[in-house]
mmCIF file of C-alpha atoms and ligand atoms in Angstrom:
data_model
loop_
_atom_site.group_PDB
_atom_site.id
_atom_site.type_symbol
_atom_site.label_atom_id
_atom_site.label_comp_id
_atom_site.label_asym_id
_atom_site.label_seq_id
_atom_site.Cartn_x
_atom_site.Cartn_y
_atom_site.Cartn_z
ATOM 1 C CA MET A 57 111.535 84.973 127.405
ATOM 2 C CA ARG A 58 113.153 84.571 124.145
ATOM 3 C CA GLN A 59 111.290 85.847 121.140
ATOM 4 C CA LEU A 60 111.520 83.100 118.374
ATOM 5 C CA LEU A 61 113.530 84.018 115.114
ATOM 6 C CA VAL A 62 113.100 82.684 111.612
ATOM 7 C CA VAL A 63 115.670 83.501 109.306
ATOM 8 C CA GLY A 64 115.905 82.550 105.506
ATOM 9 C CA ASN A 65 119.206 81.895 104.148
ATOM 10 C CA TRP A 66 118.745 82.205 100.250
ATOM 11 C CA LYS A 67 122.375 81.213 99.498
ATOM 12 C CA MET A 68 123.309 81.729 95.922
ATOM 13 C CA ASN A 69 119.760 81.669 94.579
ATOM 14 C CA GLY A 70 117.230 84.057 93.039
ATOM 15 C CA SER A 71 117.039 86.733 90.206
ATOM 16 C CA ARG A 72 115.602 90.105 90.609
ATOM 17 C CA ALA A 73 112.163 88.890 89.220
ATOM 18 C CA SER A 74 111.933 85.858 91.405
ATOM 19 C CA ILE A 75 112.827 88.087 94.466
ATOM 20 C CA ASN A 76 109.985 90.518 93.683
ATOM 21 C CA THR A 77 107.648 87.627 93.347
ATOM 22 C CA LEU A 78 108.900 85.842 96.713
ATOM 23 C CA LEU A 79 109.156 89.023 98.823
ATOM 24 C CA GLY A 80 105.775 90.335 97.201
ATOM 25 C CA ASP A 81 103.915 87.071 98.611
ATOM 26 C CA LEU A 82 105.904 87.428 102.050
ATOM 27 C CA VAL A 83 105.105 91.229 102.571
ATOM 28 C CA SER A 84 101.439 90.891 101.463
ATOM 29 C CA ALA A 85 100.778 87.975 103.732
ATOM 30 C CA PRO A 86 98.664 88.608 106.806
ATOM 31 C CA ALA A 87 101.067 89.744 109.478
ATOM 32 C CA ILE A 88 102.043 86.945 111.582
ATOM 33 C CA ALA A 89 102.589 87.891 115.408
ATOM 34 C CA GLY A 90 105.017 86.342 117.675
ATOM 35 C CA PRO A 91 108.023 85.456 115.888
ATOM 36 C CA GLU A 92 110.774 87.908 114.310
ATOM 37 C CA VAL A 93 111.564 87.203 110.745
ATOM 38 C CA ALA A 94 114.725 88.182 108.549
ATOM 39 C CA VAL A 95 115.824 87.140 105.205
ATOM 40 C CA CYS A 96 119.538 86.911 103.822
ATOM 41 C CA PRO A 97 119.876 87.204 99.960
ATOM 42 C CA ALA A 98 123.083 87.425 97.992
ATOM 43 C CA TYR A 99 125.026 90.648 98.210
ATOM 44 C CA VAL A 100 123.864 91.846 94.847
ATOM 45 C CA HIS A 101 120.475 91.582 95.876
ATOM 46 C CA LEU A 102 120.647 93.298 99.105
ATOM 47 C CA PRO A 103 119.315 96.916 98.019
ATOM 48 C CA GLN A 104 116.361 95.397 96.156
ATOM 49 C CA VAL A 105 115.523 93.405 99.175
ATOM 50 C CA LEU A 106 116.127 96.302 101.771
ATOM 51 C CA GLU A 107 113.702 98.294 99.703
ATOM 52 C CA LEU A 108 110.894 95.722 99.353
ATOM 53 C CA CYS A 109 111.089 94.917 103.052
ATOM 54 C CA ALA A 110 111.147 98.451 104.191
ATOM 55 C CA VAL A 111 107.162 98.433 104.381
ATOM 56 C CA SER A 112 107.214 95.294 106.619
ATOM 57 C CA ALA A 113 108.573 93.818 109.778
ATOM 58 C CA ILE A 114 110.949 91.412 107.812
ATOM 59 C CA GLY A 115 114.471 92.216 108.826
ATOM 60 C CA VAL A 116 117.528 91.787 106.164
ATOM 61 C CA GLY A 117 120.821 90.304 106.468
ATOM 62 C CA ALA A 118 123.910 89.156 104.489
ATOM 63 C CA GLN A 119 125.105 85.598 104.260
ATOM 64 C CA ASP A 120 128.876 86.683 105.186
ATOM 65 C CA CYS A 121 131.228 89.520 105.531
ATOM 66 C CA SER A 122 135.010 90.112 105.358
ATOM 67 C CA HIS A 123 137.088 89.888 108.305
ATOM 68 C CA MET A 124 138.532 93.141 107.712
ATOM 69 C CA GLN A 125 137.184 96.666 108.129
ATOM 70 C CA SER A 126 138.262 97.944 104.691
ATOM 71 C CA GLY A 127 141.201 97.737 102.364
ATOM 72 C CA ALA A 128 142.607 95.922 99.439
ATOM 73 C CA TYR A 129 140.635 92.734 99.667
ATOM 74 C CA THR A 130 139.312 92.190 96.425
ATOM 75 C CA GLY A 131 135.988 90.551 96.030
ATOM 76 C CA GLU A 132 135.074 91.027 99.825
ATOM 77 C CA VAL A 133 132.300 92.963 101.320
ATOM 78 C CA ALA A 134 133.037 94.802 104.718
ATOM 79 C CA ALA A 135 130.538 94.754 107.679
ATOM 80 C CA PRO A 136 130.327 98.437 108.042
ATOM 81 C CA MET A 137 129.172 98.707 104.290
ATOM 82 C CA LEU A 138 126.451 96.037 105.037
ATOM 83 C CA ALA A 139 125.476 98.081 108.059
ATOM 84 C CA GLU A 140 125.451 101.442 105.996
ATOM 85 C CA LEU A 141 123.168 99.858 103.695
ATOM 86 C CA GLY A 142 120.593 98.996 106.302
ATOM 87 C CA CYS A 143 121.336 95.360 107.045
ATOM 88 C CA ARG A 144 120.670 94.253 110.517
ATOM 89 C CA TRP A 145 121.940 90.685 110.501
ATOM 90 C CA VAL A 146 125.037 88.662 109.293
ATOM 91 C CA ILE A 147 125.280 84.869 108.729
ATOM 92 C CA LEU A 148 128.794 83.809 109.953
ATOM 93 C CA GLY A 149 130.716 80.557 109.925
ATOM 94 C CA HIS A 150 128.082 78.824 107.677
ATOM 95 C CA SER A 151 129.103 75.084 107.077
ATOM 96 C CA GLU A 152 129.304 75.835 103.315
ATOM 97 C CA ARG A 153 131.730 78.766 103.892
ATOM 98 C CA ARG A 154 133.762 76.351 106.275
ATOM 99 C CA GLN A 155 133.711 73.554 103.632
ATOM 100 C CA TYR A 156 134.157 75.505 100.313
ATOM 101 C CA HIS A 157 136.225 78.438 101.585
ATOM 102 C CA SER A 158 138.212 76.665 104.387
ATOM 103 C CA GLU A 159 136.897 79.123 106.872
ATOM 104 C CA SER A 160 138.455 78.492 110.400
ATOM 105 C CA ASP A 161 137.178 79.462 113.961
ATOM 106 C CA GLU A 162 139.702 82.021 113.807
ATOM 107 C CA LEU A 163 138.636 83.559 110.836
ATOM 108 C CA VAL A 164 134.953 83.305 111.982
ATOM 109 C CA ALA A 165 135.998 85.015 115.342
ATOM 110 C CA ALA A 166 137.606 87.978 113.312
ATOM 111 C CA LYS A 167 134.431 88.353 111.311
ATOM 112 C CA VAL A 168 132.233 88.177 114.427
ATOM 113 C CA ALA A 169 134.479 91.261 115.842
ATOM 114 C CA VAL A 170 134.317 93.336 112.978
ATOM 115 C CA ALA A 171 130.333 92.569 112.482
ATOM 116 C CA VAL A 172 129.531 93.541 116.105
ATOM 117 C CA ALA A 173 131.627 96.642 115.713
ATOM 118 C CA ALA A 174 129.759 97.839 112.625
ATOM 119 C CA GLY A 175 126.580 97.356 114.725
ATOM 120 C CA LEU A 176 125.411 94.177 112.863
ATOM 121 C CA GLN A 177 123.805 91.021 114.905
ATOM 122 C CA PRO A 178 125.977 87.933 114.001
ATOM 123 C CA ILE A 179 124.181 84.680 113.364
ATOM 124 C CA VAL A 180 127.191 82.235 114.152
ATOM 125 C CA CYS A 181 126.768 78.865 112.715
ATOM 126 C CA VAL A 182 128.098 75.625 114.388
ATOM 127 C CA GLY A 183 127.583 71.899 113.657
ATOM 128 C CA GLU A 184 129.244 68.667 113.365
ATOM 129 C CA THR A 185 129.698 66.470 110.327
ATOM 130 C CA ARG A 186 128.135 63.083 109.922
ATOM 131 C CA GLU A 187 131.386 61.216 110.747
ATOM 132 C CA GLN A 188 131.929 63.429 113.875
ATOM 133 C CA ARG A 189 128.357 62.686 115.210
ATOM 134 C CA GLU A 190 129.025 58.968 114.564
ATOM 135 C CA ALA A 191 132.326 58.990 116.216
ATOM 136 C CA GLY A 192 130.496 60.481 119.462
ATOM 137 C CA GLU A 193 132.395 63.818 118.885
ATOM 138 C CA ALA A 194 129.253 66.281 118.196
ATOM 139 C CA GLU A 195 129.271 68.022 121.537
ATOM 140 C CA GLN A 196 133.010 68.393 121.502
ATOM 141 C CA VAL A 197 133.211 69.680 118.007
ATOM 142 C CA VAL A 198 130.264 72.260 118.484
ATOM 143 C CA SER A 199 131.729 73.580 121.757
ATOM 144 C CA ALA A 200 135.070 74.065 120.250
ATOM 145 C CA GLN A 201 133.557 75.955 117.249
ATOM 146 C CA LEU A 202 131.585 78.170 119.592
ATOM 147 C CA GLU A 203 134.627 78.738 122.039
ATOM 148 C CA GLY A 204 136.849 79.465 118.807
ATOM 149 C CA ALA A 205 134.359 82.244 117.536
ATOM 150 C CA LEU A 206 133.257 83.714 120.600
ATOM 151 C CA ARG A 207 136.011 83.596 123.233
ATOM 152 C CA GLY A 208 137.640 87.064 123.815
ATOM 153 C CA GLN A 209 134.974 89.007 121.850
ATOM 154 C CA VAL A 210 134.424 92.483 123.407
ATOM 155 C CA SER A 211 130.608 92.671 123.065
ATOM 156 C CA LEU A 212 128.171 89.898 122.343
ATOM 157 C CA ASP A 213 124.870 91.086 123.411
ATOM 158 C CA SER A 214 123.369 90.875 119.932
ATOM 159 C CA LEU A 215 124.608 87.409 119.281
ATOM 160 C CA VAL A 216 122.498 84.748 117.841
ATOM 161 C CA VAL A 217 123.785 81.149 117.387
ATOM 162 C CA ALA A 218 122.663 78.750 114.741
ATOM 163 C CA TYR A 219 123.063 74.992 115.401
ATOM 164 C CA GLU A 220 123.208 73.267 111.870
ATOM 165 C CA PRO A 221 124.286 69.585 111.852
ATOM 166 C CA VAL A 222 126.253 69.622 108.520
ATOM 167 C CA TRP A 223 124.537 66.141 107.665
ATOM 168 C CA ALA A 224 121.042 67.751 107.851
ATOM 169 C CA ILE A 225 121.797 70.823 105.373
ATOM 170 C CA GLY A 226 120.145 70.576 102.380
ATOM 171 C CA THR A 227 119.805 66.570 102.755
ATOM 172 C CA GLY A 228 116.159 66.144 103.738
ATOM 173 C CA LEU A 229 117.560 64.759 106.966
ATOM 174 C CA THR A 230 116.766 66.548 110.145
ATOM 175 C CA ALA A 231 118.033 66.101 113.568
ATOM 176 C CA THR A 232 115.050 64.662 115.754
ATOM 177 C CA PRO A 233 113.611 67.321 118.101
ATOM 178 C CA GLN A 234 115.248 65.459 121.001
ATOM 179 C CA GLN A 235 118.740 65.364 119.112
ATOM 180 C CA ALA A 236 118.477 69.147 118.396
ATOM 181 C CA GLN A 237 117.276 69.821 122.026
ATOM 182 C CA ASP A 238 120.171 67.902 123.411
ATOM 183 C CA MET A 239 122.750 69.885 121.431
ATOM 184 C CA HIS A 240 120.915 73.262 122.104
ATOM 185 C CA GLU A 241 121.131 72.647 125.738
ATOM 186 C CA CYS A 242 124.815 71.749 125.309
ATOM 187 C CA ILE A 243 125.414 75.077 123.321
ATOM 188 C CA ARG A 244 123.408 77.261 126.127
ATOM 189 C CA SER A 245 125.682 75.530 128.638
ATOM 190 C CA CYS A 246 128.797 76.073 126.845
ATOM 191 C CA LEU A 247 127.457 79.889 126.351
ATOM 192 C CA GLU A 248 127.401 80.158 129.994
ATOM 193 C CA GLY A 249 131.205 79.823 130.443
ATOM 194 C CA ILE A 250 131.870 82.546 127.839
ATOM 195 C CA ALA A 251 132.569 86.043 128.992
ATOM 196 C CA GLY A 252 130.218 88.760 127.606
ATOM 197 C CA VAL A 253 127.540 86.417 126.722
ATOM 198 C CA ASP A 254 124.157 86.367 128.288
ATOM 199 C CA ALA A 255 123.303 82.592 127.932
ATOM 200 C CA ASP A 256 119.808 82.897 128.775
ATOM 201 C CA ALA A 257 118.968 85.540 126.501
ATOM 202 C CA THR A 258 120.892 84.289 123.572
ATOM 203 C CA ARG A 259 118.690 82.820 120.917
ATOM 204 C CA VAL A 260 119.838 79.368 119.530
ATOM 205 C CA LEU A 261 118.214 78.698 116.433
ATOM 206 C CA TYR A 262 117.986 75.146 114.703
ATOM 207 C CA GLY A 263 119.000 74.796 110.844
ATOM 208 C CA GLY A 264 119.062 71.834 108.802
ATOM 209 C CA SER A 265 115.985 70.718 106.448
ATOM 210 C CA VAL A 266 113.543 72.696 108.456
ATOM 211 C CA LYS A 267 110.029 72.333 106.815
ATOM 212 C CA ALA A 268 106.398 73.010 107.643
ATOM 213 C CA ASP A 269 106.018 69.648 108.734
ATOM 214 C CA ASN A 270 108.764 69.404 111.327
ATOM 215 C CA ALA A 271 109.132 73.007 112.245
ATOM 216 C CA ALA A 272 106.339 72.927 115.111
ATOM 217 C CA GLN A 273 107.904 69.946 116.903
ATOM 218 C CA LEU A 274 111.420 71.674 116.802
ATOM 219 C CA PHE A 275 110.050 74.902 118.071
ATOM 220 C CA ALA A 276 108.250 73.158 121.189
ATOM 221 C CA GLN A 277 111.521 72.327 122.399
ATOM 222 C CA PRO A 278 112.621 74.543 125.422
ATOM 223 C CA ASP A 279 116.228 75.581 124.040
ATOM 224 C CA ILE A 280 115.194 75.891 120.248
ATOM 225 C CA ASP A 281 114.467 79.679 119.726
ATOM 226 C CA GLY A 282 113.683 79.516 115.967
ATOM 227 C CA ALA A 283 115.345 78.419 112.820
ATOM 228 C CA LEU A 284 117.895 79.179 110.188
ATOM 229 C CA VAL A 285 116.156 77.910 106.882
ATOM 230 C CA GLY A 286 117.872 77.092 103.588
ATOM 231 C CA GLY A 287 115.681 75.303 100.837
ATOM 232 C CA ALA A 288 112.234 76.120 102.468
ATOM 233 C CA ALA A 289 112.990 79.743 102.489
ATOM 234 C CA LEU A 290 112.825 80.041 98.805
ATOM 235 C CA LYS A 291 109.151 79.345 98.382
ATOM 236 C CA ALA A 292 106.684 81.803 100.156
ATOM 237 C CA ALA A 293 104.211 79.220 101.178
ATOM 238 C CA ASP A 294 106.849 76.876 102.553
ATOM 239 C CA PHE A 295 108.569 79.909 104.639
ATOM 240 C CA LEU A 296 105.191 81.417 105.606
ATOM 241 C CA ALA A 297 104.124 77.821 107.171
ATOM 242 C CA ILE A 298 107.305 77.686 108.994
ATOM 243 C CA ILE A 299 106.926 81.166 110.469
ATOM 244 C CA SER A 300 103.167 80.227 111.501
ATOM 245 C CA ALA A 301 104.495 77.213 113.272
ATOM 246 C CA ALA A 302 106.810 79.726 115.284
ATOM 247 C CA ALA A 303 103.742 81.643 116.146
ATOM 248 C CA ALA A 304 101.728 78.951 117.495
HETATM 249 C C1 PEP B 1106 121.226 76.288 105.566
HETATM 250 O O1 PEP B 1106 122.034 76.189 104.774
HETATM 251 O O2 PEP B 1106 121.438 77.195 106.482
HETATM 252 C C2 PEP B 1106 120.161 75.421 105.723
HETATM 253 C C3 PEP B 1106 119.782 75.203 106.995
HETATM 254 O O3 PEP B 1106 119.740 74.772 104.715
HETATM 255 P P1 PEP B 1106 118.533 73.801 104.622
HETATM 256 O O4 PEP B 1106 117.312 74.336 105.307
HETATM 257 O O5 PEP B 1106 118.171 73.611 103.010
HETATM 258 O O6 PEP B 1106 118.792 72.452 105.045
#
């Protein structure tokens, strides 16, 4: 039985003041039993968020890490630095990284390797564009991204996958529960063929305009094990409603 996981990806949003308010509301909300919950703020906000979350069950992660362990990589942040700070999770291969920073599957694979070696749990994002879906290539694209990021890794016990169709991110468009379930099933069967992955135990999250009013239907699908939430994670009431849907 996989425990549902709800992760908030705050992207490049927030200030010290707004984070105090948001996390104050999340931390003081009555504990919701069932799903595991995490938030991923910008790097500079990690110490503040880690301190505020220390009194709660909310885990903390980063939105990216370097593909290198350490060294002359100006502007980068290494996985061991995140682990030392107290992060548990790291989002890797997000479509915004692939789009704006030309991240390839090879680069994502290198990041997965350093993240796992540092003891972080990688949340590896995959997803097709609208054009790829319309061309009937969605499953092929997503399987290739998974293979590229995961094949040959030494250890993938802590792996989480997030299926995020690019056309659904921040657009208000959501994959229907059936479209999402079909892709999650495809992802799970692809994971079965990758050495070192326990496909049955690996959580596969859905991401892409998840909101309070569509979360329950998504979570009702047998292969959807939670959500990676962008916009709706920035308001406590909206995020809490999604967490409640995961607990139902
Ligand atoms: C995301 O960027 O990971 C995401 C799912 O964003 P949104 O929920 O805003 O579509």
